[in-house]
Amino acid sequence: MSVEDIGILLITLVLLAVALKLLQRWVPHPIRETHNDVAGFIFAAVGVLYAVLLGFVVITVWTNNDAARKTTFEEADALAGIYWISRDLPAPLGPQLEQQTLAYARTVQDTEWPLMADHHSSPAATQLVYQMRDSVFSINPANSQQQVLYEHAVSHLENLASERRARLNQVDDEVPVLLWVALIVGGVLTVGFTFLFGLSNTLAHTLMVLSLGALVVVSLLLIKEMDFPFAGATAVKPTAFDVFLQRLPAPRT
């Protein structure tokens, strides 16, 4: 967790401790103890409903992150396919297409990836896709071997464009505001119900409330960190493009 997240957790716990201390002073535990049975029944129902909601959101954001990670590898794989085909094409088209694939990988890695953290994309990377498209469709097969290369290049290009669109769509993946409201309100209600219980052991009651409060806050912070696939502690990295660029043979002269 970041320093900001730790601060949020500590402030929340302090506020809960102060609120519970004031409650215990103004409403002694014998008064609240008479409602323990009813409060316990309602708390169980609220806790289950909130746990289901929390689990659903955690699984959803984790699935989105995993899908974004897979998309980047599939995009880089399609780019590698175009690159290796360009190595078998005659000059000047082959070296030109080769340089375009390398420029695209570097632009995505160095320029577009930081932009995606702010929900933006790189126009330069988009332009390079158009340039690769023009280069591939300018291939004029002179024999059956070049015909096969052309068909495979078109297939890889289509896959590259498709995976790029999928990645840019995932740039806007995040938990809706309405769902955040439900998570926060549900957390407040769940923890708030523990204030209704009356326990003669003040320390035990305080530890129970703070433990539940910490669990809820940590869960919400976890969702916040995983909320957006390309930012936060679990952000998807351009590992696929790093691998592609690091495992290249010497450029053609």
Tab-separated table of C-alpha atoms in Angstrom, residues 32-208:
chain	number	residue	atom	x	y	z
A	32	ARG	CA	-26.998	-1.452	24.422
A	33	GLU	CA	-26.697	-4.979	25.791
A	34	THR	CA	-30.467	-5.419	25.770
A	35	HIS	CA	-30.457	-5.180	21.959
A	36	ASN	CA	-27.651	-7.669	21.331
A	37	ASP	CA	-29.909	-10.469	20.064
A	38	VAL	CA	-31.781	-8.336	17.523
A	39	ALA	CA	-28.658	-6.422	16.498
A	40	GLY	CA	-26.768	-9.694	16.038
A	41	PHE	CA	-29.427	-11.075	13.661
A	42	ILE	CA	-29.491	-7.916	11.537
A	43	PHE	CA	-25.700	-7.635	11.576
A	44	ALA	CA	-25.364	-11.173	10.221
A	45	ALA	CA	-27.654	-10.355	7.270
A	46	VAL	CA	-25.925	-7.030	6.541
A	47	GLY	CA	-22.490	-8.649	6.820
A	48	VAL	CA	-23.339	-11.418	4.355
A	49	LEU	CA	-24.810	-8.993	1.806
A	50	TYR	CA	-21.796	-6.705	2.049
A	51	ALA	CA	-19.358	-9.610	1.816
A	52	VAL	CA	-21.064	-10.780	-1.395
A	53	LEU	CA	-20.885	-7.273	-2.879
A	54	LEU	CA	-17.248	-6.854	-1.852
A	55	GLY	CA	-16.268	-10.250	-3.229
A	56	PHE	CA	-18.060	-9.567	-6.523
A	57	VAL	CA	-16.210	-6.269	-7.047
A	58	VAL	CA	-12.808	-7.712	-6.109
A	59	ILE	CA	-13.241	-10.589	-8.566
A	60	THR	CA	-14.421	-8.199	-11.292
A	61	VAL	CA	-11.492	-5.790	-11.010
A	62	TRP	CA	-9.015	-8.671	-10.787
A	63	THR	CA	-10.529	-10.216	-13.931
A	64	ASN	CA	-10.253	-6.863	-15.734
A	65	ASN	CA	-6.584	-6.591	-14.768
A	66	ASP	CA	-5.872	-10.125	-15.913
A	67	ALA	CA	-7.682	-9.531	-19.223
A	68	ALA	CA	-5.671	-6.336	-19.815
A	69	ARG	CA	-2.431	-8.210	-19.157
A	70	LYS	CA	-3.376	-10.942	-21.634
A	71	THR	CA	-4.358	-8.350	-24.223
A	72	THR	CA	-0.917	-6.728	-24.103
A	73	PHE	CA	0.805	-10.065	-24.693
A	74	GLU	CA	-1.494	-10.933	-27.586
A	75	GLU	CA	-0.858	-7.505	-29.119
A	76	ALA	CA	2.909	-7.913	-28.767
A	77	ASP	CA	2.652	-11.431	-30.220
A	78	ALA	CA	0.847	-10.110	-33.305
A	79	LEU	CA	3.479	-7.367	-33.643
A	80	ALA	CA	6.245	-9.987	-33.445
A	81	GLY	CA	4.540	-11.923	-36.238
A	82	ILE	CA	4.645	-8.865	-38.510
A	83	TYR	CA	8.259	-8.217	-37.543
A	84	TRP	CA	9.465	-11.708	-38.451
A	85	ILE	CA	7.610	-11.621	-41.760
A	86	SER	CA	9.255	-8.284	-42.563
A	87	ARG	CA	12.649	-9.989	-42.165
A	88	ASP	CA	11.783	-12.271	-45.111
A	89	LEU	CA	10.522	-9.530	-47.422
A	90	PRO	CA	12.812	-7.940	-50.001
A	91	ALA	CA	14.112	-4.390	-49.724
A	92	PRO	CA	13.005	-1.666	-49.498
A	93	LEU	CA	9.613	-2.850	-48.186
A	94	GLY	CA	10.992	-5.427	-45.747
A	95	PRO	CA	13.370	-3.099	-43.848
A	96	GLN	CA	10.717	-0.359	-43.886
A	97	LEU	CA	8.112	-2.609	-42.269
A	98	GLU	CA	10.709	-3.886	-39.817
A	99	GLN	CA	11.518	-0.359	-38.657
A	100	GLN	CA	7.820	0.450	-38.315
A	101	THR	CA	7.240	-2.530	-36.000
A	102	LEU	CA	10.208	-1.531	-33.840
A	103	ALA	CA	9.075	2.092	-33.738
A	104	TYR	CA	5.568	0.976	-32.701
A	105	ALA	CA	6.894	-1.188	-29.860
A	106	ARG	CA	9.110	1.619	-28.540
A	107	THR	CA	6.350	4.224	-28.861
A	108	VAL	CA	3.874	2.055	-26.967
A	109	GLN	CA	6.441	1.213	-24.300
A	110	ASP	CA	7.954	4.668	-23.748
A	111	THR	CA	5.209	7.107	-24.739
A	112	GLU	CA	1.786	5.486	-24.702
A	113	TRP	CA	2.121	3.499	-21.477
A	114	PRO	CA	2.574	6.569	-19.229
A	115	LEU	CA	-0.326	8.233	-21.069
A	116	MET	CA	-2.633	5.292	-20.346
A	117	ALA	CA	-2.232	5.912	-16.616
A	118	ASP	CA	-4.149	9.163	-17.274
A	119	HIS	CA	-6.703	7.462	-19.568
A	120	HIS	CA	-5.073	8.686	-22.784
A	121	SER	CA	-3.409	7.079	-25.820
A	122	SER	CA	-0.624	8.038	-28.199
A	123	PRO	CA	-1.582	9.456	-31.633
A	124	ALA	CA	1.924	8.540	-32.810
A	125	ALA	CA	1.316	4.854	-32.036
A	126	THR	CA	-1.989	4.996	-33.899
A	127	GLN	CA	-0.258	6.562	-36.896
A	128	LEU	CA	2.338	3.772	-36.902
A	129	VAL	CA	-0.460	1.196	-37.136
A	130	TYR	CA	-1.719	2.988	-40.252
A	131	GLN	CA	1.804	3.024	-41.678
A	132	MET	CA	2.219	-0.720	-41.066
A	133	ARG	CA	-1.141	-1.279	-42.708
A	134	ASP	CA	-0.058	0.658	-45.801
A	135	SER	CA	3.220	-1.261	-45.940
A	136	VAL	CA	1.556	-4.668	-45.610
A	137	PHE	CA	-1.072	-3.936	-48.244
A	138	SER	CA	1.607	-2.665	-50.608
A	139	ILE	CA	3.166	-6.133	-50.717
A	140	ASN	CA	2.963	-7.492	-54.277
A	141	PRO	CA	3.591	-11.253	-54.027
A	142	ALA	CA	5.894	-12.439	-56.811
A	143	ASN	CA	5.669	-16.146	-55.949
A	144	SER	CA	3.783	-18.599	-53.760
A	145	GLN	CA	6.148	-18.067	-50.829
A	146	GLN	CA	5.571	-14.315	-50.813
A	147	GLN	CA	1.828	-14.955	-51.178
A	148	VAL	CA	1.893	-16.975	-47.966
A	149	LEU	CA	3.913	-14.241	-46.237
A	150	TYR	CA	1.418	-11.629	-47.403
A	151	GLU	CA	-1.562	-13.580	-46.076
A	152	HIS	CA	0.115	-14.135	-42.718
A	153	ALA	CA	1.120	-10.479	-42.512
A	154	VAL	CA	-2.486	-9.385	-43.114
A	155	SER	CA	-3.690	-11.800	-40.421
A	156	HIS	CA	-1.129	-10.550	-37.878
A	157	LEU	CA	-1.958	-6.932	-38.748
A	158	GLU	CA	-5.662	-7.519	-38.141
A	159	ASN	CA	-4.877	-9.173	-34.813
A	160	LEU	CA	-2.593	-6.292	-33.845
A	161	ALA	CA	-5.260	-3.685	-34.615
A	162	SER	CA	-7.911	-5.715	-32.781
A	163	GLU	CA	-5.803	-6.189	-29.643
A	164	ARG	CA	-4.787	-2.530	-29.678
A	165	ARG	CA	-8.453	-1.496	-29.762
A	166	ALA	CA	-9.156	-3.897	-26.891
A	167	ARG	CA	-6.276	-2.426	-24.856
A	168	LEU	CA	-7.433	1.142	-25.459
A	169	ASN	CA	-10.979	0.156	-24.459
A	170	GLN	CA	-9.569	-1.267	-21.227
A	171	VAL	CA	-7.981	2.124	-20.533
A	172	ASP	CA	-11.442	3.252	-19.393
A	173	ASP	CA	-12.206	0.179	-17.264
A	174	GLU	CA	-12.964	1.244	-13.699
A	175	VAL	CA	-15.504	0.698	-10.934
A	176	PRO	CA	-18.590	2.908	-11.575
A	177	VAL	CA	-19.263	5.745	-9.154
A	178	LEU	CA	-22.602	4.211	-8.146
A	179	LEU	CA	-20.865	0.993	-7.156
A	180	TRP	CA	-18.289	2.939	-5.142
A	181	VAL	CA	-21.158	4.627	-3.289
A	182	ALA	CA	-22.664	1.213	-2.528
A	183	LEU	CA	-19.308	-0.105	-1.297
A	184	ILE	CA	-18.655	2.859	0.992
A	185	VAL	CA	-22.212	3.051	2.354
A	186	GLY	CA	-22.239	-0.716	2.875
A	187	GLY	CA	-18.940	-0.545	4.729
A	188	VAL	CA	-20.184	2.255	6.977
A	189	LEU	CA	-23.386	0.336	7.774
A	190	THR	CA	-21.531	-2.921	8.417
A	191	VAL	CA	-19.049	-1.350	10.802
A	192	GLY	CA	-21.729	0.923	12.272
A	193	PHE	CA	-23.823	-2.052	13.359
A	194	THR	CA	-21.017	-3.160	15.664
A	195	PHE	CA	-21.589	0.023	17.677
A	196	LEU	CA	-25.047	-1.269	18.662
A	197	PHE	CA	-23.616	-4.181	20.619
A	198	GLY	CA	-23.078	-3.826	24.342
A	199	LEU	CA	-20.090	-5.639	25.867
A	200	SER	CA	-18.914	-5.322	29.440
A	201	ASN	CA	-15.331	-5.778	28.220
A	202	THR	CA	-14.617	-2.398	26.591
A	203	LEU	CA	-11.204	-3.452	25.270
A	204	ALA	CA	-12.607	-6.526	23.549
A	205	HIS	CA	-15.391	-4.491	21.945
A	206	THR	CA	-12.881	-1.893	20.724
A	207	LEU	CA	-10.620	-4.534	19.199
A	208	MET	CA	-13.581	-6.156	17.412
